[in-house]
Each structure stands twice: as structure tokens, then as C-alpha cells.
CSV table of C-alpha atoms in Angstrom, one decimal:
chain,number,residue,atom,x,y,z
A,290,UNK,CA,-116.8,194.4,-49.1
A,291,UNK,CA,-115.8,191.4,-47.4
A,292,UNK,CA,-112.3,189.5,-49.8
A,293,UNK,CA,-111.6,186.2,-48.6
A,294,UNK,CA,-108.1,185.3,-49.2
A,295,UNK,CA,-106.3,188.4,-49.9
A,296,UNK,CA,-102.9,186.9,-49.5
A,297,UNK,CA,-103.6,184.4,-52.9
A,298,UNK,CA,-104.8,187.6,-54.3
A,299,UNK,CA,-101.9,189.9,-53.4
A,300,UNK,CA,-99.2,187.2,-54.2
A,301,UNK,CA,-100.7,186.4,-57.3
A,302,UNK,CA,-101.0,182.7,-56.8
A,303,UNK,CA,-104.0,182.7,-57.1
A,304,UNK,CA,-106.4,179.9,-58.9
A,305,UNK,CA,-110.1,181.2,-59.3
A,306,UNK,CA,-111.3,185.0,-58.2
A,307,UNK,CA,-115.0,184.4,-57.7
A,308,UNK,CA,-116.6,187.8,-57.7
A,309,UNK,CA,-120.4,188.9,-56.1
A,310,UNK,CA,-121.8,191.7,-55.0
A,311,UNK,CA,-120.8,191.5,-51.5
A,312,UNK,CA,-117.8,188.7,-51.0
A,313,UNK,CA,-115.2,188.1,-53.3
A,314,UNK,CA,-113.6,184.9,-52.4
A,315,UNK,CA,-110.1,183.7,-53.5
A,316,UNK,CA,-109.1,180.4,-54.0
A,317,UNK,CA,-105.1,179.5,-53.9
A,318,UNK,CA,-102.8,176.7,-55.6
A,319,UNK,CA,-102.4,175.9,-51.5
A,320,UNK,CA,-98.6,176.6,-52.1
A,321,UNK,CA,-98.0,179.2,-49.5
A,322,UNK,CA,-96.2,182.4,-50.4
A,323,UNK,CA,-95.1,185.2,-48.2
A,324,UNK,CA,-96.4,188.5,-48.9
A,325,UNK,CA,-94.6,190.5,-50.4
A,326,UNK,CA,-93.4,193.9,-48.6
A,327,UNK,CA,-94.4,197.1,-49.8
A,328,UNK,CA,-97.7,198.3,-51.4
A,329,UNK,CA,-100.3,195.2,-51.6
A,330,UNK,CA,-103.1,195.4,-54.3
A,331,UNK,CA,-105.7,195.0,-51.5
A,332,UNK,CA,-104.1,197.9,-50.3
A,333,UNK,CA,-105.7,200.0,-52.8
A,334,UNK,CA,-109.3,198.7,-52.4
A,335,UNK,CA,-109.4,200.6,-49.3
A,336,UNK,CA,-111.9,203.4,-49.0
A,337,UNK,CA,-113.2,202.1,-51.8
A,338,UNK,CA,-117.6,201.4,-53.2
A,339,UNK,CA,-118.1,197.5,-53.3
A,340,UNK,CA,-118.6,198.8,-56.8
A,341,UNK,CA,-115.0,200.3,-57.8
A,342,UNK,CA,-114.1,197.2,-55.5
A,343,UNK,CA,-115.3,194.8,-58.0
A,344,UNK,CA,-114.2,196.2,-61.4
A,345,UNK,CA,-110.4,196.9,-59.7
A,346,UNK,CA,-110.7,193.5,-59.0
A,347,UNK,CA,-111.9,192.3,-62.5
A,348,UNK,CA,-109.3,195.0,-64.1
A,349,UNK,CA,-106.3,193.1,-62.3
A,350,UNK,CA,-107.4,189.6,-63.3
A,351,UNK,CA,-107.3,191.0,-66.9
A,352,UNK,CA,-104.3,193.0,-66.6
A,353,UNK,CA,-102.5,190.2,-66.0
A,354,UNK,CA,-103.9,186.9,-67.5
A,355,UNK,CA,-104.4,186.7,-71.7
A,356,UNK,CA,-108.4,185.0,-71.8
A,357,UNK,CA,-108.8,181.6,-73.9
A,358,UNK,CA,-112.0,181.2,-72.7
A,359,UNK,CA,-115.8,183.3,-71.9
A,360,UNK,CA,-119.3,182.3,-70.8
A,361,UNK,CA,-121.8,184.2,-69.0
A,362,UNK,CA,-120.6,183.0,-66.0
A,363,UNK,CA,-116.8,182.7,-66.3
A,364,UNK,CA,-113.4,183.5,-68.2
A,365,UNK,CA,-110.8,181.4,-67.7
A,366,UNK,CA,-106.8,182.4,-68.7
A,367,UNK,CA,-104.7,180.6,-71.1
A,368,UNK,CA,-102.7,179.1,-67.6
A,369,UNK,CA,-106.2,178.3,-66.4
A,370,UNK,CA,-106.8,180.7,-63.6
A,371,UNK,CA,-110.5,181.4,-63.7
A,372,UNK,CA,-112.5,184.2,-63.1
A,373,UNK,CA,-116.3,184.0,-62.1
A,374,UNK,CA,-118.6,186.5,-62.4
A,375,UNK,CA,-122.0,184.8,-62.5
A,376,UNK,CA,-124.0,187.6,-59.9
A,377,UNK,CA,-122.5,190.9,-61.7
A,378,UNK,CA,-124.7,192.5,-64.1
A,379,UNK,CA,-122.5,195.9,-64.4
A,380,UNK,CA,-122.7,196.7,-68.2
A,381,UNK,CA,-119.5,198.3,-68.0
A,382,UNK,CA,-117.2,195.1,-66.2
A,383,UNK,CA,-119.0,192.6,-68.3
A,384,UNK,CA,-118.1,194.9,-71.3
A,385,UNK,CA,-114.3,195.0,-70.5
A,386,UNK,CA,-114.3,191.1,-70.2
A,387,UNK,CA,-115.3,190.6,-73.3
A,388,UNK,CA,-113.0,193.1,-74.9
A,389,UNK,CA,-110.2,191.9,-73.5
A,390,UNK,CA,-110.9,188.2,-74.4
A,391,UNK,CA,-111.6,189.8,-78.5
A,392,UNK,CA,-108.2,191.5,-78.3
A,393,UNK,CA,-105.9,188.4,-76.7
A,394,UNK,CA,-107.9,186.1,-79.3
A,395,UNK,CA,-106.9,188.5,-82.0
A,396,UNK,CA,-103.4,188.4,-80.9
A,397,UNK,CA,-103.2,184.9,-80.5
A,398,UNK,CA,-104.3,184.0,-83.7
A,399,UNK,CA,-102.3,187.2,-85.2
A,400,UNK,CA,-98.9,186.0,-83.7
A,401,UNK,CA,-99.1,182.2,-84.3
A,402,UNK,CA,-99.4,182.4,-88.0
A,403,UNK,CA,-101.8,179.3,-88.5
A,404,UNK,CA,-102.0,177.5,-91.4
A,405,UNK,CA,-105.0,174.9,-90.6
A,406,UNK,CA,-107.4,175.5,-87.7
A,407,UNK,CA,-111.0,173.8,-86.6
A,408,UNK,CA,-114.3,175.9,-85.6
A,409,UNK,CA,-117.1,174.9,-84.1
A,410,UNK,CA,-120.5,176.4,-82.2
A,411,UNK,CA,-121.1,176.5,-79.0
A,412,UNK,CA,-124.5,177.7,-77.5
A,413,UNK,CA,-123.0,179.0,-74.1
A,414,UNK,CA,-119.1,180.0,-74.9
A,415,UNK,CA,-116.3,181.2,-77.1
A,416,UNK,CA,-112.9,179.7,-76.6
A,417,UNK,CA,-109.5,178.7,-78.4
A,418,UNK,CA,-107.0,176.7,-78.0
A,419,UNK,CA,-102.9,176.7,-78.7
A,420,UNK,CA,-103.7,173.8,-81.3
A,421,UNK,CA,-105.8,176.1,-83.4
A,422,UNK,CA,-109.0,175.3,-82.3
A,423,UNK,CA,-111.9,177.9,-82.0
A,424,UNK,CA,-115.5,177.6,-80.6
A,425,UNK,CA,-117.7,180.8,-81.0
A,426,UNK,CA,-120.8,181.9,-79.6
A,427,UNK,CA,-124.0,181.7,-80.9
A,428,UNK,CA,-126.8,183.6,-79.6
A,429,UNK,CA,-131.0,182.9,-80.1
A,430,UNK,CA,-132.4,185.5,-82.3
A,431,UNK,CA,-136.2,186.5,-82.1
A,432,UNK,CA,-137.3,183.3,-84.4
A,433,UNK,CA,-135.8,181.0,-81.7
A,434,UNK,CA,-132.8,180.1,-84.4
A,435,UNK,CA,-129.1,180.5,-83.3
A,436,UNK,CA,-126.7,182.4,-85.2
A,437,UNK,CA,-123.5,183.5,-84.6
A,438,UNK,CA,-123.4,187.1,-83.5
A,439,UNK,CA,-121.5,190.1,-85.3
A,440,UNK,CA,-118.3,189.7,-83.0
A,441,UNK,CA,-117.6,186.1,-83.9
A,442,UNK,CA,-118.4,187.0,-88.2
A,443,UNK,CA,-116.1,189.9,-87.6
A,444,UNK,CA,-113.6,187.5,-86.1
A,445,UNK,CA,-114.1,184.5,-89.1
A,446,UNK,CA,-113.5,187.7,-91.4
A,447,UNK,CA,-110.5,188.6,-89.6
A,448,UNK,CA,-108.8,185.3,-89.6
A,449,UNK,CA,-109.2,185.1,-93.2
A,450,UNK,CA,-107.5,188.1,-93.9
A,451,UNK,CA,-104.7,186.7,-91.7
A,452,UNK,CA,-104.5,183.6,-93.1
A,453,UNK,CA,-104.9,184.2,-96.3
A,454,UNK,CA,-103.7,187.7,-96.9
A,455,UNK,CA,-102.9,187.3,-100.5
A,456,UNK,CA,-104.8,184.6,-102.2
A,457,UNK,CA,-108.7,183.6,-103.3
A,458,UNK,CA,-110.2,181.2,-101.1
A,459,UNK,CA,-113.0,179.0,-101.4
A,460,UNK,CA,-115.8,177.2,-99.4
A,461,UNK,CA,-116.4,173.6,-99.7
A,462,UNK,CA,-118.2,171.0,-98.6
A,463,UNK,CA,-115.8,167.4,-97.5
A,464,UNK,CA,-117.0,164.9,-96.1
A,465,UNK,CA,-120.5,166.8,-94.7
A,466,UNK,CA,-118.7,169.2,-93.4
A,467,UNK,CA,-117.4,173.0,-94.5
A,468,UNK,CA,-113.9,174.3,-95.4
A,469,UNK,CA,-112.4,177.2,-96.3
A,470,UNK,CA,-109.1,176.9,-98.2
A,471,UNK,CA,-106.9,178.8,-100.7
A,472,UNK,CA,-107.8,178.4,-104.2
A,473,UNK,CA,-104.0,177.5,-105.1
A,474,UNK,CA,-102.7,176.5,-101.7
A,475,UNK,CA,-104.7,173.5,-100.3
A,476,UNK,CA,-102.1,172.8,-97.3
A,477,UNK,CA,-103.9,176.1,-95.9
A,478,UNK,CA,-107.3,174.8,-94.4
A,479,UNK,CA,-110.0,175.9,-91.8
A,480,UNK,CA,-112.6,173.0,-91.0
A,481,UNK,CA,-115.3,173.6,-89.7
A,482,UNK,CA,-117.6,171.5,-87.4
A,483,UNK,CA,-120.8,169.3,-87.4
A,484,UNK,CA,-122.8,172.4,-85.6
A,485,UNK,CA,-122.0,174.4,-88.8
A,486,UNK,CA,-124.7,172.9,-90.9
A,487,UNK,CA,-127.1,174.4,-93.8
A,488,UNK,CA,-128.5,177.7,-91.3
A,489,UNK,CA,-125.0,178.8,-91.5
A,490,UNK,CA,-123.7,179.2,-95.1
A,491,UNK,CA,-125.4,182.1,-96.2
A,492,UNK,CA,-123.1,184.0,-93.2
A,493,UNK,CA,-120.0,181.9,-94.8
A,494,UNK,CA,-121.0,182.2,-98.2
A,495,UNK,CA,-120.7,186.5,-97.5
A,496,UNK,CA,-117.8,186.5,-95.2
A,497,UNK,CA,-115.8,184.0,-98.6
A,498,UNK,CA,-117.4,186.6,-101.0
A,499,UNK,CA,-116.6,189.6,-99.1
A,500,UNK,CA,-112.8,188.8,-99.2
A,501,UNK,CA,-112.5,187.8,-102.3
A,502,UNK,CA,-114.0,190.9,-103.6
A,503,UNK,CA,-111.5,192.8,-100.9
A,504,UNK,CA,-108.6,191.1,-102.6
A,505,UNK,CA,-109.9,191.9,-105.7
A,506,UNK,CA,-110.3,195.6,-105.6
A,507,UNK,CA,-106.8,195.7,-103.9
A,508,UNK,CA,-105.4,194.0,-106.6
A,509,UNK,CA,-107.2,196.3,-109.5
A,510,UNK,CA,-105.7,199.2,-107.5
A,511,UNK,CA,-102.3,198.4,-107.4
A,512,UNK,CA,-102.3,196.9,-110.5
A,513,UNK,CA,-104.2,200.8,-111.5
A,514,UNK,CA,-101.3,202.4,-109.9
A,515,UNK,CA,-98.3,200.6,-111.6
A,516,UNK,CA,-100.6,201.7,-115.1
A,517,UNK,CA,-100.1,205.1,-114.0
A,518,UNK,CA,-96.5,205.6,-112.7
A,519,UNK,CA,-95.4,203.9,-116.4
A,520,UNK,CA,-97.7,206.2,-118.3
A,521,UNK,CA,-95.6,209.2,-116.8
């Protein structure tokens, strides 16, 4: 397989890895970098199927940029280095892309402890930003209606639980458009976007209910357990 600019690859200066079947082609800042001695990456592709070329190649770009962004097409790094794989259909390399976008979203949002964020739909991508903005990815079911797939509920679940470990929250509607806040604590508020209309609330409806409920049991069980260390 034929890599076309292995030096922005090897130095890791590089600015988009576009990745096909036959040609990977590399695309540089233009600042010019010389290579460093010893062992290159490129190195190690040699010998190597186009196949086991590719998904090395798609393994470093993840190994060392955290993803903010994924299409069907592309992933693009918090720093904006892009990756493009538009022509590869391997289950397993598209598989690891998304993955590795779920787990640095999780993080992100795990480690920045936000207190108000914004979601919205997108028909195409998923994406954050550092400000707390989200877009998730819906996906056309067999009735020609988009919904948001499990991945992205999973994730609304999980940033509840985050954001509002210990407290009842509520859905709302302000100003036409949906919230979530704590029941107590209004300074604690995800909004949600004009794309989020009517189709949607039964999924947000279950996901407020479903922590709630959560909360609740937890609750009874400690509260269970404090009954039955006094009654000894």
C-alpha cells in the first residue's frame, strides 16, 4: 500500500490521515520536521496486508488524539487533526472508532464536572465541545422517523448520573424548548435544542423516570441499612 507523506506521519505533525483501500495520503501543517532517528511508525507497516496496514494506521491516530467529533466519513480530534475514512467498510476499524470517540466523550464529560450543558440532533454526526455542548446522532428507523440510537440514550443516562448524582431531577418545557434540571438546584441545567421536539419525549420522559427511580431505590437501601445496623 502506497502512504503519501510518511514523514507528517512519522513526526506526528500531521493534519488529516485520509485512509482508502489502496493510498493513504497524509497531509502536514507544512512546518517541516526532521525525522526523528531510530524506529519510524512506517517502519512497522512493512511486510504488512493493506488490511493490517490500514487499521495500524487507524489504531495510531486513536492512540494518540482524544475524538470530539464522528460522521460516517470522518473523526476529527479535540486539536482538530482529522481522520477520514469514507471508502473503509471493515466492521472491525469502524467499530474501534466509534468506541474510542464513546470512551473520550465519557471522559470528557466525567472530568469537567459540568453544571449546565446544551444538546442537540444531528442527522449525520455526534460531537462536543469544551463549552458543554453536545450533538448526537440520530439514525432512520424502518417508519422513516429519526431517533436517537441506544449509544447516545445510554450516554443522556450517563450524564445524568454525573451531573446529578444525588438529587431528583425534572423535565420541563421553557420557552418551547426541553430541560432537565434538579428538583432543588435550578443553577444545574441541561437545555436542549429545537430538533428535540414532541417525537422525542417519550425517550426523555424514561431516561428522567429511570433515574429517579435509581435514586430512589438507592436511597431506600441505605436508608434500609442504617434501620438494620441500629436494630443490632
Amino acid at each position: 500500500m502506497q502512504i503519501v507523506g510518511k514523514t507528517y506521519l512519522n513526526n506526528g505533525n500531521y493534519i488529516c490521515i485520509a485512509v482508502n483501500p489502496n493510498i493513504i495520503i497524509v497531509r502536514g501543517d507544512g512546518t517541516f520536521i526532521e525525522s526523528k532517528e531510530g524506529n519510524k511508525f512506517t517502519d512497522n507497516l512493512n511486510d504488512k496486508t493493506d488490511n493490517e496496514i490500514v487499521r495500524d494506521v487507524v489504531d495510531y491516530f486513536l492512540n494518540n488524539n482524544k475524538l470530539a467529533y464522528i460522521s460516517s466519513e470522518s473523526a476529527i480530534g479535540i486539536d482538530g487533526k482529522k481522520l477520514i475514512y469514507r471508502n473503509i467498510c471493515d466492521p472491525v476499524i469502524l467499530k474501534r472508532i466509534v468506541d474510542k470517540y464513546l470512551q473520550d466523550r465519557f471522559e470528557f464529560t466525567k472530568n469537567n464536572e459540568l453544571s449546565r450543558c446544551t444538546i442537540d440532533i444531528s442527522n449525520t454526526s455526534s460531537g462536543y465541545d469544551s463549552e458543554g455542548k453536545y450533538v448526537l446522532a440520530a439514525m432512520e428507523d424502518s417508519v422513516h422517523k429519526f431517533r436517537l440510537c441506544g449509544r447516545e440514550l445510554k450516554f443522556i443516562n450517563d450524564l445524568l448520573n454525573e451531573m446529578y448524582t444525588d438529587e431528583i431531577v425534572c423535565l420541563k418545557l421553557d420557552d418551547k424548548r426541553f430541560e432537565i434540571t434538579a428538583l432543588y438546584n435550578e443553577q444545574k441545567v441541561i437545555k436542549f435544542g429545537e430538533s428535540f421536539n414532541d417525537e422525542y419525549l417519550n425517550d426523555l420522559c424514561t431516561l428522567v423516570s429511570n433515574h429517579n427511580q435509581e435514586l430512589s431505590d438507592r436511597m431506600t437501601l441505605s436508608m434500609k441499612k442504617r434501620e438494620d445496623i441500629n436494630e443490632k
